[in-house]
Each structure stands twice: as structure tokens, then as C-alpha cells.
CSV table of C-alpha atoms in Angstrom, one decimal:
chain,number,residue,atom,x,y,z
T,1,UNK,CA,0.0,0.0,0.0
T,2,UNK,CA,1.1,3.5,-0.7
T,3,UNK,CA,0.0,6.8,0.9
T,4,UNK,CA,0.3,10.3,-0.5
T,5,UNK,CA,1.3,12.9,2.1
T,6,UNK,CA,1.0,16.6,1.7
T,7,UNK,CA,3.5,19.1,3.0
T,8,UNK,CA,1.9,18.9,6.5
T,9,UNK,CA,2.2,15.1,6.5
T,10,UNK,CA,-1.6,14.6,6.2
T,11,UNK,CA,-2.7,11.5,4.3
T,12,UNK,CA,-4.4,12.9,1.1
T,13,UNK,CA,-4.8,9.6,-0.8
T,14,UNK,CA,-4.3,5.8,-0.5
T,15,UNK,CA,-3.1,3.8,-3.4
T,16,UNK,CA,-2.6,0.1,-4.2
T,17,UNK,CA,0.0,1.0,-6.9
T,18,UNK,CA,1.8,4.2,-7.8
T,19,UNK,CA,1.5,5.5,-11.3
T,20,UNK,CA,4.1,8.2,-12.0
T,21,UNK,CA,3.4,10.8,-14.6
T,22,UNK,CA,5.2,13.9,-16.1
T,23,UNK,CA,3.9,16.9,-17.8
T,24,UNK,CA,4.8,17.3,-21.5
T,25,UNK,CA,5.8,20.9,-21.7
T,26,UNK,CA,5.2,21.2,-25.5
T,27,UNK,CA,1.6,19.7,-25.4
T,28,UNK,CA,0.6,20.2,-21.8
T,29,UNK,CA,-0.5,16.6,-21.5
T,30,UNK,CA,0.3,14.4,-18.5
T,31,UNK,CA,1.8,11.1,-19.6
T,32,UNK,CA,2.9,8.0,-17.8
T,33,UNK,CA,6.5,7.5,-17.1
T,34,UNK,CA,9.1,5.8,-15.0
T,35,UNK,CA,9.5,6.8,-11.3
T,36,UNK,CA,12.9,8.4,-12.0
T,37,UNK,CA,11.2,10.8,-14.6
T,38,UNK,CA,8.0,11.4,-12.6
T,39,UNK,CA,7.0,14.9,-11.6
T,40,UNK,CA,3.6,13.7,-10.3
T,41,UNK,CA,1.4,10.7,-9.5
T,42,UNK,CA,-2.2,9.8,-10.4
T,43,UNK,CA,-4.6,9.6,-7.5
T,44,UNK,CA,-6.8,6.6,-6.5
T,45,UNK,CA,-9.8,8.1,-8.4
T,46,UNK,CA,-7.7,7.7,-11.7
T,47,UNK,CA,-8.4,11.4,-12.4
T,48,UNK,CA,-6.5,13.5,-9.9
T,49,UNK,CA,-2.9,14.5,-10.7
T,50,UNK,CA,-0.8,15.3,-7.7
T,51,UNK,CA,2.6,17.0,-8.3
T,52,UNK,CA,5.5,15.5,-6.3
T,53,UNK,CA,7.0,17.8,-3.6
T,54,UNK,CA,10.5,16.8,-4.9
T,55,UNK,CA,9.7,18.1,-8.4
T,56,UNK,CA,7.4,21.0,-7.4
T,57,UNK,CA,9.0,24.4,-8.2
T,58,UNK,CA,5.7,26.3,-7.8
T,59,UNK,CA,5.1,25.4,-4.1
T,60,UNK,CA,1.8,23.9,-5.0
T,61,UNK,CA,-0.7,23.3,-2.1
T,62,UNK,CA,-1.5,19.9,-3.8
T,63,UNK,CA,2.0,18.6,-3.9
T,64,UNK,CA,2.6,15.2,-2.2
T,65,UNK,CA,5.3,12.7,-1.4
T,66,UNK,CA,4.8,8.9,-1.7
T,67,UNK,CA,5.4,6.5,1.2
T,68,UNK,CA,5.0,2.8,1.1
T,69,UNK,CA,3.5,0.8,4.0
T,70,UNK,CA,3.2,-3.0,4.4
T,71,UNK,CA,0.0,-2.5,6.3
T,72,UNK,CA,-2.2,0.5,7.1
T,73,UNK,CA,-4.1,1.0,10.3
T,74,UNK,CA,-7.7,-0.1,10.4
T,75,UNK,CA,-10.0,2.6,9.1
T,76,UNK,CA,-7.2,4.7,7.7
T,77,UNK,CA,-8.8,7.4,5.6
T,78,UNK,CA,-7.5,10.4,3.7
T,79,UNK,CA,-7.5,13.7,5.7
T,80,UNK,CA,-8.3,11.9,8.9
T,81,UNK,CA,-4.8,10.5,9.4
T,82,UNK,CA,-1.4,12.2,9.7
T,83,UNK,CA,2.2,10.8,9.5
T,84,UNK,CA,4.3,11.3,12.6
T,85,UNK,CA,7.9,11.6,11.6
T,86,UNK,CA,9.2,11.1,15.1
T,87,UNK,CA,7.5,7.8,15.6
T,88,UNK,CA,7.4,6.9,11.9
T,89,UNK,CA,3.8,5.9,12.2
T,90,UNK,CA,0.3,7.0,11.1
T,91,UNK,CA,-1.9,8.6,13.8
T,92,UNK,CA,-5.5,9.8,13.8
T,93,UNK,CA,-6.0,13.5,13.2
T,94,UNK,CA,-9.7,13.4,14.1
T,95,UNK,CA,-12.1,11.0,15.7
T,96,UNK,CA,-14.9,9.7,13.7
T,97,UNK,CA,-18.3,8.0,14.0
T,98,UNK,CA,-18.7,6.1,17.3
T,99,UNK,CA,-15.7,7.8,18.9
T,100,UNK,CA,-17.3,11.2,18.3
T,101,UNK,CA,-20.6,10.1,19.8
T,102,UNK,CA,-18.7,8.5,22.8
T,103,UNK,CA,-16.8,11.7,23.5
T,104,UNK,CA,-19.7,14.1,22.8
T,105,UNK,CA,-21.5,16.1,25.4
T,106,UNK,CA,-24.9,15.0,26.5
T,107,UNK,CA,-27.3,17.4,24.9
T,108,UNK,CA,-30.6,15.5,25.1
T,109,UNK,CA,-31.7,17.4,28.2
T,110,UNK,CA,-30.8,20.8,26.7
T,111,UNK,CA,-32.3,20.6,23.3
T,112,UNK,CA,-35.9,19.6,22.5
T,113,UNK,CA,-37.6,19.5,19.1
T,114,UNK,CA,-41.3,20.1,18.6
T,115,UNK,CA,-42.4,20.5,14.9
T,116,UNK,CA,-40.6,23.6,13.6
T,117,UNK,CA,-39.7,24.8,17.1
T,118,UNK,CA,-36.5,24.0,19.0
T,119,UNK,CA,-36.0,24.7,22.6
T,120,UNK,CA,-32.5,25.4,23.7
T,121,UNK,CA,-32.0,25.9,27.5
T,122,UNK,CA,-35.6,26.9,27.8
T,123,UNK,CA,-35.7,29.5,25.0
T,124,UNK,CA,-37.9,28.8,21.9
T,125,UNK,CA,-36.3,29.3,18.5
T,126,UNK,CA,-37.9,28.8,15.0
T,127,UNK,CA,-36.1,26.2,12.9
């Protein structure tokens, strides 16, 4: 498995294989090439072109670097995980789903719905 990391080490895409590309300056087309010639990679959606940080001379916000992993953590998703250079491991940036609900504040006693009316701490608001 391969991950694409942006300049902040945030996982932006996950790939099963890396397809390197380069921009043909005369035609403006992106063409497949060997890793040594690559100035970018194609994303997992087969449509997105990410410039490589190592070849980026325009300081693009979309520039990435490629890292290979034997195994990714369970539920590893783009933009929710970050690479920690000190520990050389992937870590969660945000909690998701059940973790959010488990750590959420109890609001049932504060908010009440009645048709198009909502009551928040005893004050009625139109929805």
C-alpha cells in the first residue's frame, strides 16, 4: 500500500499502486513515465494528478510525497490521518463515528424538538 502525504504530512490519498506521470511541456499533456522521470502521481480516483513535492517548483498546495507501507491502520482514511515523523507511524487527526458520539457532550436534556420549534436551554427558536 502507498499513501500520499501533503506538506503537513496529512494523508491525502491511499493507493494500491503508484502511477508516475510527467507533464509534457510542449503539449501540456500528462503522460505515464518511470519513477525516475516522474513529476507527479495519479490519485486513486484515476483522475486527480498530484505534483510531487520533490519536483514541485511552484510550491503547489496539492504537492505530495509517496510513502510505502506494508499495512495500514484499520479505518485509515484520507484527511483523517497524519504521518508522525518522530515515531514513523500514522496517527488519527480526528475522531470519527462512534468515537465522536462516545466523547460528545450530553445534549438531550438541553435541546428539545417540537415540529418547527426548537427549545435550547428553555428559549424557543424557530427552525
